[in-house]
PDB file of C-alpha atoms and ligand atoms in Angstrom:
ATOM      1  CA  MET A 296      -9.420  16.832 -17.469  1.00  0.00           C
ATOM      2  CA  ILE A 297      -8.489  20.378 -16.565  1.00  0.00           C
ATOM      3  CA  LYS A 298     -11.109  22.009 -14.356  1.00  0.00           C
ATOM      4  CA  ASP A 299     -11.947  25.681 -14.672  1.00  0.00           C
ATOM      5  CA  GLN A 300     -11.477  26.622 -11.058  1.00  0.00           C
ATOM      6  CA  HIS A 301      -8.782  29.048 -10.050  1.00  0.00           C
ATOM      7  CA  ILE A 302     -10.250  32.536  -9.673  1.00  0.00           C
ATOM      8  CA  PRO A 303      -7.612  35.239 -10.226  1.00  0.00           C
ATOM      9  CA  ILE A 304      -7.157  37.497  -7.212  1.00  0.00           C
ATOM     10  CA  MET A 305      -7.607  41.287  -7.047  1.00  0.00           C
ATOM     11  CA  THR A 306      -7.800  41.542 -10.829  1.00  0.00           C
ATOM     12  CA  ASN A 307      -9.546  44.932 -10.791  1.00  0.00           C
ATOM     13  CA  GLU A 308      -7.037  46.359  -8.341  1.00  0.00           C
ATOM     14  CA  ILE A 309      -4.157  45.123 -10.502  1.00  0.00           C
ATOM     15  CA  LEU A 310      -5.667  46.419 -13.725  1.00  0.00           C
ATOM     16  CA  SER A 311      -6.368  49.806 -12.134  1.00  0.00           C
ATOM     17  CA  PHE A 312      -2.631  50.596 -12.246  1.00  0.00           C
ATOM     18  CA  ILE A 313      -2.584  50.328 -16.040  1.00  0.00           C
ATOM     19  CA  ASP A 314      -6.079  51.567 -16.729  1.00  0.00           C
ATOM     20  CA  GLY A 315      -6.412  53.108 -20.188  1.00  0.00           C
ATOM     21  CA  LYS A 316      -2.926  52.058 -21.295  1.00  0.00           C
ATOM     22  CA  LYS A 317      -2.563  50.016 -24.450  1.00  0.00           C
ATOM     23  CA  ASN A 318      -0.042  47.563 -25.892  1.00  0.00           C
ATOM     24  CA  LEU A 319       1.998  47.196 -22.720  1.00  0.00           C
ATOM     25  CA  SER A 320       4.458  44.386 -22.418  1.00  0.00           C
ATOM     26  CA  ILE A 321       3.680  42.390 -19.295  1.00  0.00           C
ATOM     27  CA  LEU A 322       5.606  39.643 -17.530  1.00  0.00           C
ATOM     28  CA  ASP A 323       3.371  37.318 -15.501  1.00  0.00           C
ATOM     29  CA  CYS A 324       5.811  35.224 -13.482  1.00  0.00           C
ATOM     30  CA  THR A 325       3.172  32.952 -11.900  1.00  0.00           C
ATOM     31  CA  PHE A 326       0.859  32.049 -14.777  1.00  0.00           C
ATOM     32  CA  GLY A 327      -1.103  29.345 -12.883  1.00  0.00           C
ATOM     33  CA  ARG A 328      -4.345  28.865 -14.801  1.00  0.00           C
ATOM     34  CA  GLY A 329      -3.671  32.083 -16.673  1.00  0.00           C
ATOM     35  CA  GLY A 330      -6.417  34.101 -14.994  1.00  0.00           C
ATOM     36  CA  HIS A 331      -4.400  37.325 -14.794  1.00  0.00           C
ATOM     37  CA  SER A 332      -2.604  36.728 -18.107  1.00  0.00           C
ATOM     38  CA  LYS A 333      -5.911  36.313 -19.903  1.00  0.00           C
ATOM     39  CA  LYS A 334      -7.209  39.613 -18.518  1.00  0.00           C
ATOM     40  CA  PHE A 335      -4.053  41.384 -19.720  1.00  0.00           C
ATOM     41  CA  LEU A 336      -4.392  39.783 -23.164  1.00  0.00           C
ATOM     42  CA  GLU A 337      -8.080  40.707 -23.410  1.00  0.00           C
ATOM     43  CA  ASN A 338      -7.026  44.300 -22.714  1.00  0.00           C
ATOM     44  CA  GLY A 339      -4.736  44.173 -25.739  1.00  0.00           C
ATOM     45  CA  HIS A 340      -1.400  43.814 -23.935  1.00  0.00           C
ATOM     46  CA  PHE A 341       1.535  41.562 -24.816  1.00  0.00           C
ATOM     47  CA  VAL A 342       2.114  38.867 -22.224  1.00  0.00           C
ATOM     48  CA  THR A 343       5.145  36.761 -21.427  1.00  0.00           C
ATOM     49  CA  ALA A 344       4.303  34.199 -18.764  1.00  0.00           C
ATOM     50  CA  ILE A 345       6.288  31.803 -16.583  1.00  0.00           C
ATOM     51  CA  ASP A 346       5.227  28.862 -14.439  1.00  0.00           C
ATOM     52  CA  GLN A 347       6.912  25.640 -13.360  1.00  0.00           C
ATOM     53  CA  ASP A 348       3.668  23.668 -13.396  1.00  0.00           C
ATOM     54  CA  ASP A 349       2.813  21.071 -16.093  1.00  0.00           C
ATOM     55  CA  ASN A 350      -0.893  21.963 -16.117  1.00  0.00           C
ATOM     56  CA  SER A 351      -0.007  25.608 -16.630  1.00  0.00           C
ATOM     57  CA  PHE A 352       2.005  24.545 -19.661  1.00  0.00           C
ATOM     58  CA  SER A 353      -1.082  22.819 -21.163  1.00  0.00           C
ATOM     59  CA  ILE A 354      -3.324  25.799 -20.403  1.00  0.00           C
ATOM     60  CA  ALA A 355      -0.778  28.166 -21.919  1.00  0.00           C
ATOM     61  CA  LYS A 356      -0.711  26.120 -25.123  1.00  0.00           C
ATOM     62  CA  LYS A 357      -4.472  26.611 -25.477  1.00  0.00           C
ATOM     63  CA  LEU A 358      -4.264  30.315 -24.696  1.00  0.00           C
ATOM     64  CA  LYS A 359      -1.625  30.684 -27.381  1.00  0.00           C
ATOM     65  CA  GLU A 360      -4.174  29.471 -29.955  1.00  0.00           C
ATOM     66  CA  GLU A 361      -6.455  32.330 -28.927  1.00  0.00           C
ATOM     67  CA  PHE A 362      -3.908  35.139 -28.515  1.00  0.00           C
ATOM     68  CA  ARG A 363      -0.895  35.780 -30.703  1.00  0.00           C
ATOM     69  CA  ASN A 364       0.613  38.276 -28.244  1.00  0.00           C
ATOM     70  CA  PHE A 365       1.477  35.543 -25.803  1.00  0.00           C
ATOM     71  CA  VAL A 366       4.634  33.577 -24.930  1.00  0.00           C
ATOM     72  CA  PHE A 367       5.011  31.005 -22.154  1.00  0.00           C
ATOM     73  CA  TYR A 368       8.097  29.577 -20.436  1.00  0.00           C
ATOM     74  CA  LYS A 369       7.918  26.523 -18.199  1.00  0.00           C
ATOM     75  CA  SER A 370      10.489  27.452 -15.593  1.00  0.00           C
ATOM     76  CA  ASN A 371      11.125  28.497 -12.043  1.00  0.00           C
ATOM     77  CA  PHE A 372      10.757  32.284 -11.886  1.00  0.00           C
ATOM     78  CA  LYS A 373      13.998  32.526  -9.932  1.00  0.00           C
ATOM     79  CA  ASP A 374      15.743  31.674 -13.224  1.00  0.00           C
ATOM     80  CA  LEU A 375      14.159  34.470 -15.271  1.00  0.00           C
ATOM     81  CA  ASP A 376      17.588  35.676 -16.361  1.00  0.00           C
ATOM     82  CA  LEU A 377      18.246  32.284 -18.006  1.00  0.00           C
ATOM     83  CA  LEU A 378      15.121  32.334 -20.186  1.00  0.00           C
ATOM     84  CA  ASN A 379      16.425  33.928 -23.352  1.00  0.00           C
ATOM     85  CA  LEU A 380      14.174  36.920 -22.810  1.00  0.00           C
ATOM     86  CA  GLY A 381      16.945  38.811 -24.568  1.00  0.00           C
ATOM     87  CA  ASN A 382      17.222  42.396 -23.456  1.00  0.00           C
ATOM     88  CA  GLU A 383      13.484  42.580 -23.062  1.00  0.00           C
ATOM     89  CA  LYS A 384      12.180  44.917 -20.353  1.00  0.00           C
ATOM     90  CA  TYR A 385       8.568  45.084 -19.197  1.00  0.00           C
ATOM     91  CA  ASP A 386       5.963  47.735 -18.346  1.00  0.00           C
ATOM     92  CA  PHE A 387       4.410  45.538 -15.679  1.00  0.00           C
ATOM     93  CA  ILE A 388       5.708  42.521 -13.771  1.00  0.00           C
ATOM     94  CA  LEU A 389       3.370  40.416 -11.666  1.00  0.00           C
ATOM     95  CA  LEU A 390       4.057  37.763  -9.045  1.00  0.00           C
ATOM     96  CA  ASP A 391       0.996  36.003  -7.584  1.00  0.00           C
ATOM     97  CA  LEU A 392       2.837  33.765  -5.158  1.00  0.00           C
ATOM     98  CA  GLY A 393       2.242  30.284  -3.822  1.00  0.00           C
ATOM     99  CA  PHE A 394       0.090  27.542  -5.270  1.00  0.00           C
ATOM    100  CA  SER A 395      -3.089  27.493  -7.344  1.00  0.00           C
ATOM    101  CA  SER A 396      -6.438  26.013  -6.328  1.00  0.00           C
ATOM    102  CA  ASP A 397      -5.755  23.180  -8.772  1.00  0.00           C
ATOM    103  CA  GLN A 398      -2.515  22.367  -7.004  1.00  0.00           C
ATOM    104  CA  LEU A 399      -4.325  22.499  -3.652  1.00  0.00           C
ATOM    105  CA  ASP A 400      -6.901  20.019  -4.943  1.00  0.00           C
ATOM    106  CA  ASP A 401      -4.298  17.654  -6.414  1.00  0.00           C
ATOM    107  CA  SER A 402      -3.995  14.723  -4.011  1.00  0.00           C
ATOM    108  CA  LYS A 403      -0.639  13.735  -5.569  1.00  0.00           C
ATOM    109  CA  ILE A 404       0.765  17.031  -4.313  1.00  0.00           C
ATOM    110  CA  GLY A 405      -1.029  16.696  -0.980  1.00  0.00           C
ATOM    111  CA  LEU A 406      -1.120  20.302   0.200  1.00  0.00           C
ATOM    112  CA  SER A 407      -4.476  19.938   1.893  1.00  0.00           C
ATOM    113  CA  PHE A 408      -5.090  18.601   5.364  1.00  0.00           C
ATOM    114  CA  LYS A 409      -8.626  17.693   4.346  1.00  0.00           C
ATOM    115  CA  THR A 410      -7.541  14.862   2.044  1.00  0.00           C
ATOM    116  CA  ASN A 411      -5.396  11.915   3.037  1.00  0.00           C
ATOM    117  CA  SER A 412      -2.442  11.837   0.626  1.00  0.00           C
ATOM    118  CA  LYS A 413       1.067  10.481   0.560  1.00  0.00           C
ATOM    119  CA  LEU A 414       3.271  13.119   2.202  1.00  0.00           C
ATOM    120  CA  ASN A 415       4.679  15.337  -0.561  1.00  0.00           C
ATOM    121  CA  MET A 416       3.663  19.060  -0.711  1.00  0.00           C
ATOM    122  CA  ASN A 417       6.082  19.770  -3.544  1.00  0.00           C
ATOM    123  CA  TYR A 418       4.161  21.645  -6.235  1.00  0.00           C
ATOM    124  CA  LEU A 419       7.214  22.772  -8.223  1.00  0.00           C
ATOM    125  CA  GLY A 420       8.650  19.354  -9.033  1.00  0.00           C
ATOM    126  CA  GLY A 421      11.894  19.795  -7.039  1.00  0.00           C
ATOM    127  CA  ASP A 422      13.852  17.233  -5.044  1.00  0.00           C
ATOM    128  CA  ILE A 423      12.733  18.038  -1.526  1.00  0.00           C
ATOM    129  CA  ASN A 424       9.326  17.019  -0.216  1.00  0.00           C
ATOM    130  CA  ALA A 425       7.472  16.742   3.067  1.00  0.00           C
ATOM    131  CA  TYR A 426       8.085  12.979   3.302  1.00  0.00           C
ATOM    132  CA  LYS A 427      11.869  13.503   3.186  1.00  0.00           C
ATOM    133  CA  ILE A 428      11.732  16.423   5.605  1.00  0.00           C
ATOM    134  CA  ILE A 429       9.601  14.579   8.159  1.00  0.00           C
ATOM    135  CA  ASN A 430      11.390  11.233   7.906  1.00  0.00           C
ATOM    136  CA  ASP A 431      15.000  12.179   7.083  1.00  0.00           C
ATOM    137  CA  TYR A 432      15.806  15.629   8.516  1.00  0.00           C
ATOM    138  CA  ASP A 433      17.604  15.548  11.844  1.00  0.00           C
ATOM    139  CA  LYS A 434      16.010  17.106  14.898  1.00  0.00           C
ATOM    140  CA  GLU A 435      17.786  20.469  14.514  1.00  0.00           C
ATOM    141  CA  GLU A 436      16.786  20.801  10.870  1.00  0.00           C
ATOM    142  CA  LEU A 437      13.187  19.951  11.671  1.00  0.00           C
ATOM    143  CA  GLN A 438      13.209  22.492  14.454  1.00  0.00           C
ATOM    144  CA  ARG A 439      14.567  25.148  12.050  1.00  0.00           C
ATOM    145  CA  VAL A 440      11.810  24.460   9.504  1.00  0.00           C
ATOM    146  CA  PHE A 441       8.990  24.598  12.068  1.00  0.00           C
ATOM    147  CA  TYR A 442      10.395  27.618  13.889  1.00  0.00           C
ATOM    148  CA  PHE A 443      11.308  29.843  10.960  1.00  0.00           C
ATOM    149  CA  TYR A 444       8.745  28.795   8.362  1.00  0.00           C
ATOM    150  CA  GLY A 445       5.833  27.865  10.634  1.00  0.00           C
ATOM    151  CA  GLU A 446       6.625  30.382  13.403  1.00  0.00           C
ATOM    152  CA  ILE A 447       5.860  27.589  15.883  1.00  0.00           C
ATOM    153  CA  ASN A 448       7.231  28.599  19.283  1.00  0.00           C
ATOM    154  CA  GLN A 449       7.493  25.035  20.546  1.00  0.00           C
ATOM    155  CA  ALA A 450       9.369  23.872  17.440  1.00  0.00           C
ATOM    156  CA  GLU A 451      11.935  21.955  19.478  1.00  0.00           C
ATOM    157  CA  LYS A 452       9.265  19.976  21.312  1.00  0.00           C
ATOM    158  CA  LEU A 453       7.553  19.190  18.000  1.00  0.00           C
ATOM    159  CA  ALA A 454      10.787  18.127  16.280  1.00  0.00           C
ATOM    160  CA  LYS A 455      11.675  15.851  19.214  1.00  0.00           C
ATOM    161  CA  TYR A 456       8.234  14.216  19.145  1.00  0.00           C
ATOM    162  CA  ILE A 457       8.403  13.596  15.383  1.00  0.00           C
ATOM    163  CA  VAL A 458      11.888  12.057  15.635  1.00  0.00           C
ATOM    164  CA  ASN A 459      10.587   9.791  18.375  1.00  0.00           C
ATOM    165  CA  GLN A 460       7.459   8.743  16.460  1.00  0.00           C
ATOM    166  CA  ARG A 461       9.254   8.036  13.188  1.00  0.00           C
ATOM    167  CA  SER A 462      11.669   5.712  15.008  1.00  0.00           C
ATOM    168  CA  ILE A 463       8.606   3.514  15.660  1.00  0.00           C
ATOM    169  CA  LYS A 464       7.199   3.775  12.109  1.00  0.00           C
ATOM    170  CA  SER A 465       7.831   6.043   9.124  1.00  0.00           C
ATOM    171  CA  ILE A 466       5.303   8.878   8.759  1.00  0.00           C
ATOM    172  CA  ASP A 467       3.792   8.326   5.338  1.00  0.00           C
ATOM    173  CA  THR A 468       0.618  10.364   4.906  1.00  0.00           C
ATOM    174  CA  ASN A 469      -0.956  13.732   5.672  1.00  0.00           C
ATOM    175  CA  PHE A 470      -3.418  12.156   8.101  1.00  0.00           C
ATOM    176  CA  GLU A 471      -0.633  10.319   9.968  1.00  0.00           C
ATOM    177  CA  LEU A 472       1.190  13.615  10.257  1.00  0.00           C
ATOM    178  CA  ILE A 473      -1.917  15.418  11.504  1.00  0.00           C
ATOM    179  CA  LYS A 474      -2.415  12.779  14.205  1.00  0.00           C
ATOM    180  CA  ILE A 475       1.192  13.208  15.301  1.00  0.00           C
ATOM    181  CA  LEU A 476       0.805  17.001  15.400  1.00  0.00           C
ATOM    182  CA  ARG A 477      -2.317  16.568  17.521  1.00  0.00           C
ATOM    183  CA  ASP A 478      -0.671  14.062  19.903  1.00  0.00           C
ATOM    184  CA  SER A 479       2.560  16.079  20.237  1.00  0.00           C
ATOM    185  CA  GLY A 480       1.191  18.279  23.026  1.00  0.00           C
ATOM    186  CA  VAL A 481       2.477  21.347  21.184  1.00  0.00           C
ATOM    187  CA  ASN A 482       0.427  24.470  21.678  1.00  0.00           C
ATOM    188  CA  PHE A 483      -0.183  25.749  18.148  1.00  0.00           C
ATOM    189  CA  ARG A 484      -1.022  29.444  18.065  1.00  0.00           C
ATOM    190  CA  SER A 485      -3.680  29.100  15.414  1.00  0.00           C
ATOM    191  CA  LYS A 486      -7.043  29.822  17.002  1.00  0.00           C
ATOM    192  CA  LYS A 487      -9.050  30.831  13.939  1.00  0.00           C
ATOM    193  CA  ILE A 488      -7.434  28.348  11.581  1.00  0.00           C
ATOM    194  CA  HIS A 489      -6.886  24.593  11.523  1.00  0.00           C
ATOM    195  CA  PHE A 490      -4.253  23.716  14.142  1.00  0.00           C
ATOM    196  CA  ALA A 491      -2.049  22.048  11.507  1.00  0.00           C
ATOM    197  CA  THR A 492      -1.857  25.165   9.295  1.00  0.00           C
ATOM    198  CA  GLN A 493       1.485  26.435  10.610  1.00  0.00           C
ATOM    199  CA  ALA A 494       3.190  23.031  10.376  1.00  0.00           C
ATOM    200  CA  PHE A 495       1.849  22.489   6.849  1.00  0.00           C
ATOM    201  CA  GLN A 496       2.955  25.982   5.835  1.00  0.00           C
ATOM    202  CA  ALA A 497       6.452  25.283   7.160  1.00  0.00           C
ATOM    203  CA  LEU A 498       6.743  22.002   5.248  1.00  0.00           C
ATOM    204  CA  ARG A 499       5.386  23.570   2.059  1.00  0.00           C
ATOM    205  CA  ILE A 500       7.824  26.497   2.209  1.00  0.00           C
ATOM    206  CA  GLU A 501      10.782  24.152   2.754  1.00  0.00           C
ATOM    207  CA  SER A 502       9.606  21.634   0.105  1.00  0.00           C
ATOM    208  CA  ASN A 503       9.377  24.304  -2.593  1.00  0.00           C
ATOM    209  CA  ASN A 504      12.157  26.652  -1.493  1.00  0.00           C
ATOM    210  CA  GLU A 505       9.518  29.374  -1.549  1.00  0.00           C
ATOM    211  CA  LEU A 506      11.462  32.078   0.263  1.00  0.00           C
ATOM    212  CA  GLU A 507      14.761  31.487  -1.547  1.00  0.00           C
ATOM    213  CA  ASN A 508      12.977  31.538  -4.904  1.00  0.00           C
ATOM    214  CA  LEU A 509      11.422  34.883  -4.037  1.00  0.00           C
ATOM    215  CA  GLU A 510      14.684  36.378  -2.771  1.00  0.00           C
ATOM    216  CA  THR A 511      16.651  35.199  -5.812  1.00  0.00           C
ATOM    217  CA  PHE A 512      13.969  36.671  -8.068  1.00  0.00           C
ATOM    218  CA  LEU A 513      13.946  40.006  -6.241  1.00  0.00           C
ATOM    219  CA  ASN A 514      17.703  40.321  -6.678  1.00  0.00           C
ATOM    220  CA  LYS A 515      17.202  40.261 -10.450  1.00  0.00           C
ATOM    221  CA  VAL A 516      13.816  41.789 -11.180  1.00  0.00           C
ATOM    222  CA  HIS A 517      15.078  45.401 -11.568  1.00  0.00           C
ATOM    223  CA  GLU A 518      16.980  44.327 -14.690  1.00  0.00           C
ATOM    224  CA  PHE A 519      13.655  43.525 -16.371  1.00  0.00           C
ATOM    225  CA  LEU A 520      11.671  46.670 -15.546  1.00  0.00           C
ATOM    226  CA  LYS A 521      11.280  49.619 -17.913  1.00  0.00           C
ATOM    227  CA  ILE A 522      11.399  53.126 -16.486  1.00  0.00           C
ATOM    228  CA  ASN A 523       8.038  53.860 -14.805  1.00  0.00           C
ATOM    229  CA  ALA A 524       7.085  50.173 -14.930  1.00  0.00           C
ATOM    230  CA  TYR A 525       4.912  48.662 -12.216  1.00  0.00           C
ATOM    231  CA  PHE A 526       6.072  45.760 -10.079  1.00  0.00           C
ATOM    232  CA  ALA A 527       3.189  44.036  -8.272  1.00  0.00           C
ATOM    233  CA  VAL A 528       3.324  41.141  -5.825  1.00  0.00           C
ATOM    234  CA  ILE A 529       0.455  39.222  -4.251  1.00  0.00           C
ATOM    235  CA  SER A 530       1.530  37.183  -1.242  1.00  0.00           C
ATOM    236  CA  PHE A 531      -0.418  34.841   0.988  1.00  0.00           C
ATOM    237  CA  HIS A 532       1.599  34.581   4.169  1.00  0.00           C
ATOM    238  CA  SER A 533       3.411  37.033   6.382  1.00  0.00           C
ATOM    239  CA  LEU A 534       6.899  35.666   5.684  1.00  0.00           C
ATOM    240  CA  GLU A 535       6.579  36.374   1.955  1.00  0.00           C
ATOM    241  CA  ASP A 536       4.863  39.690   2.527  1.00  0.00           C
ATOM    242  CA  ARG A 537       7.671  40.794   4.861  1.00  0.00           C
ATOM    243  CA  ILE A 538      10.308  39.976   2.235  1.00  0.00           C
ATOM    244  CA  VAL A 539       8.452  42.008  -0.414  1.00  0.00           C
ATOM    245  CA  LYS A 540       7.789  44.903   1.960  1.00  0.00           C
ATOM    246  CA  ASN A 541      11.462  45.055   2.992  1.00  0.00           C
ATOM    247  CA  TYR A 542      12.607  44.803  -0.631  1.00  0.00           C
ATOM    248  CA  LEU A 543      10.486  47.794  -1.652  1.00  0.00           C
ATOM    249  CA  ARG A 544      11.490  49.740   1.453  1.00  0.00           C
ATOM    250  CA  ASP A 545      15.210  49.042   0.987  1.00  0.00           C
ATOM    251  CA  ASN A 546      14.997  50.205  -2.630  1.00  0.00           C
ATOM    252  CA  LYS A 547      12.631  53.083  -2.065  1.00  0.00           C
ATOM    253  CA  ILE A 548      13.296  56.468  -3.636  1.00  0.00           C
ATOM    254  CA  SER A 549      12.598  59.620  -1.730  1.00  0.00           C
ATOM    255  CA  LYS A 550      10.650  62.599  -3.100  1.00  0.00           C
ATOM    256  CA  THR A 551      13.947  64.334  -3.900  1.00  0.00           C
ATOM    257  CA  LYS A 552      14.856  61.296  -5.995  1.00  0.00           C
ATOM    258  CA  ASN A 553      17.501  60.072  -3.602  1.00  0.00           C
ATOM    259  CA  PHE A 554      17.996  56.385  -4.174  1.00  0.00           C
ATOM    260  CA  ARG A 555      18.072  54.687  -0.816  1.00  0.00           C
ATOM    261  CA  ASN A 556      20.031  51.709  -2.121  1.00  0.00           C
ATOM    262  CA  ASN A 557      22.900  53.849  -3.500  1.00  0.00           C
ATOM    263  CA  LYS A 558      22.129  52.525  -6.959  1.00  0.00           C
ATOM    264  CA  ASP A 559      20.735  54.409  -9.939  1.00  0.00           C
ATOM    265  CA  TRP A 560      17.298  52.847  -9.645  1.00  0.00           C
ATOM    266  CA  GLY A 561      14.580  52.472  -7.062  1.00  0.00           C
ATOM    267  CA  PHE A 562      10.860  52.249  -6.418  1.00  0.00           C
ATOM    268  CA  GLU A 563       8.174  54.741  -5.626  1.00  0.00           C
ATOM    269  CA  ILE A 564       5.999  52.741  -3.245  1.00  0.00           C
ATOM    270  CA  LEU A 565       2.387  52.942  -4.430  1.00  0.00           C
ATOM    271  CA  THR A 566       0.920  50.861  -1.599  1.00  0.00           C
ATOM    272  CA  LYS A 567       2.046  52.224   1.794  1.00  0.00           C
ATOM    273  CA  LYS A 568      -0.240  49.608   3.281  1.00  0.00           C
ATOM    274  CA  PRO A 569      -0.839  46.472   1.235  1.00  0.00           C
ATOM    275  CA  ILE A 570      -4.066  46.327  -0.732  1.00  0.00           C
ATOM    276  CA  VAL A 571      -6.389  43.549   0.438  1.00  0.00           C
ATOM    277  CA  ALA A 572      -9.316  41.938  -1.322  1.00  0.00           C
ATOM    278  CA  SER A 573     -12.722  43.581  -1.006  1.00  0.00           C
ATOM    279  CA  LYS A 574     -15.364  41.995   1.239  1.00  0.00           C
ATOM    280  CA  PHE A 575     -17.246  41.050  -1.890  1.00  0.00           C
ATOM    281  CA  GLU A 576     -14.230  39.247  -3.371  1.00  0.00           C
ATOM    282  CA  VAL A 577     -13.582  37.406  -0.101  1.00  0.00           C
ATOM    283  CA  LEU A 578     -17.197  36.215  -0.105  1.00  0.00           C
ATOM    284  CA  GLU A 579     -16.815  34.954  -3.657  1.00  0.00           C
ATOM    285  CA  ASN A 580     -13.351  33.505  -3.232  1.00  0.00           C
ATOM    286  CA  LYS A 581     -12.265  32.485   0.269  1.00  0.00           C
ATOM    287  CA  ARG A 582      -8.661  32.168  -0.805  1.00  0.00           C
ATOM    288  CA  SER A 583      -8.426  35.932  -1.395  1.00  0.00           C
ATOM    289  CA  ARG A 584      -8.914  36.516   2.345  1.00  0.00           C
ATOM    290  CA  SER A 585      -5.201  36.259   3.162  1.00  0.00           C
ATOM    291  CA  ALA A 586      -3.898  37.946  -0.006  1.00  0.00           C
ATOM    292  CA  LYS A 587      -1.835  41.126   0.199  1.00  0.00           C
ATOM    293  CA  LEU A 588      -0.920  43.184  -2.849  1.00  0.00           C
ATOM    294  CA  ARG A 589       2.095  45.509  -2.853  1.00  0.00           C
ATOM    295  CA  VAL A 590       3.012  47.629  -5.850  1.00  0.00           C
ATOM    296  CA  GLY A 591       6.065  49.726  -6.655  1.00  0.00           C
ATOM    297  CA  LYS A 592       6.780  52.018  -9.607  1.00  0.00           C
ATOM    298  CA  PHE A 593      10.257  51.574 -11.003  1.00  0.00           C
ATOM    299  CA  ILE A 594      12.276  54.766 -11.264  1.00  0.00           C
ATOM    300  CA  ASN A 595      15.583  54.892 -13.040  1.00  0.00           C
TER     301      ASN A 595
HETATM  302  C1  LIG B 636      -1.527  31.603  -7.008  1.00  0.00           C
HETATM  303  S1  LIG B 636      -1.093  30.714  -8.438  1.00  0.00           S
HETATM  304  C2  LIG B 636      -1.172  31.904  -9.706  1.00  0.00           C
HETATM  305  C3  LIG B 636      -2.515  32.036 -10.310  1.00  0.00           C
HETATM  306  C4  LIG B 636      -2.585  32.913 -11.536  1.00  0.00           C
HETATM  307  N1  LIG B 636      -2.249  34.278 -11.249  1.00  0.00           N
HETATM  308  C5  LIG B 636      -3.951  32.818 -12.179  1.00  0.00           C
HETATM  309  O1  LIG B 636      -4.642  33.859 -12.275  1.00  0.00           O
HETATM  310  O2  LIG B 636      -4.350  31.742 -12.600  1.00  0.00           O
HETATM  311  C6  LIG B 636       0.632  30.551  -8.250  1.00  0.00           C
HETATM  312  C7  LIG B 636       1.329  29.860  -9.394  1.00  0.00           C
HETATM  313  O3  LIG B 636       2.708  30.177  -9.284  1.00  0.00           O
HETATM  314  C8  LIG B 636       3.460  29.043  -9.605  1.00  0.00           C
HETATM  315  N2  LIG B 636       4.743  29.191  -8.910  1.00  0.00           N
HETATM  316  C9  LIG B 636       4.946  29.344  -7.588  1.00  0.00           C
HETATM  317  N3  LIG B 636       6.245  29.473  -7.338  1.00  0.00           N
HETATM  318  C10 LIG B 636       6.875  29.405  -8.542  1.00  0.00           C
HETATM  319  C11 LIG B 636       8.238  29.486  -8.930  1.00  0.00           C
HETATM  320  N4  LIG B 636       9.221  29.670  -8.034  1.00  0.00           N
HETATM  321  N5  LIG B 636       8.531  29.395 -10.245  1.00  0.00           N
HETATM  322  C12 LIG B 636       7.548  29.210 -11.170  1.00  0.00           C
HETATM  323  N6  LIG B 636       6.236  29.111 -10.862  1.00  0.00           N
HETATM  324  C13 LIG B 636       5.920  29.225  -9.548  1.00  0.00           C
HETATM  325  C14 LIG B 636       2.657  27.875  -9.140  1.00  0.00           C
HETATM  326  O4  LIG B 636       2.998  26.717  -9.882  1.00  0.00           O
HETATM  327  C15 LIG B 636       1.219  28.349  -9.400  1.00  0.00           C
HETATM  328  O5  LIG B 636       0.767  27.893 -10.631  1.00  0.00           O
END
């Protein structure tokens, strides 16, 4: 049974950019449970949506029965140029990155450190997963993952400890991994959050190729934006947010319409500082607490 759980984030803030506009064509690249897509459809817009997730596919099928202005593609958003979108360009493109609450609650995916699951963390159905990373990667690769994707200063110490422990017995579950993290003697920076957060983040990013997917997508997205279109990204961790911030900055246009990237297109940055969820939204939906929204207007 599909639960009705995922609450779309910063919906009002997103809609405020297209307030009063009608019949826009919108590309929602992270459909999830369709929270944002549904809002766009209810406002009379045309929505093309993408998600790699099987549940999203089922939800999209239902939404299609309700709204005729809706098309869904089950795909990785990094491949948006392979989707037969034709020469279609959009008035608004949205990325709401990461995983949905449903995926977090799915013990087969095992993203949560509250539930004991088989080590996996792959929510996009790819070949890499946390089990393979933890049990098969060599020490240097493990160190790279923890250092760059978890920003764990003592990544080498952690990698060494894991290699040692797995030589005694394979590390099969989330709880086994958490025990090993605890016993490793590594000083995790996280004071306000669960001490395993950084390590789990690192494994999740590597398992799903999160940063490469985003970078590949960003290299293509300008081809799909109409003049004066909005490009909005919600990210949930600083590594993603930095990539988006740098992308907009590197392709920023100045007031005199000088294109910084030496190309004939660029962005007017509409969010000098990222927009964050209101206190009220954070109270209602804890997950919105770490969300950052950046928006650029496409100029050509
Ligand atoms: C935070 S949820 C989106 C929630 C959605 N905006 C809503 O209101 O229901 C992120 C979604 O993006 C999808 N996703 C993440 N990375 C993806 C990728 N590279 N390609 C396709 N889908 C991706 C996940 O499967 C997940 O369903």
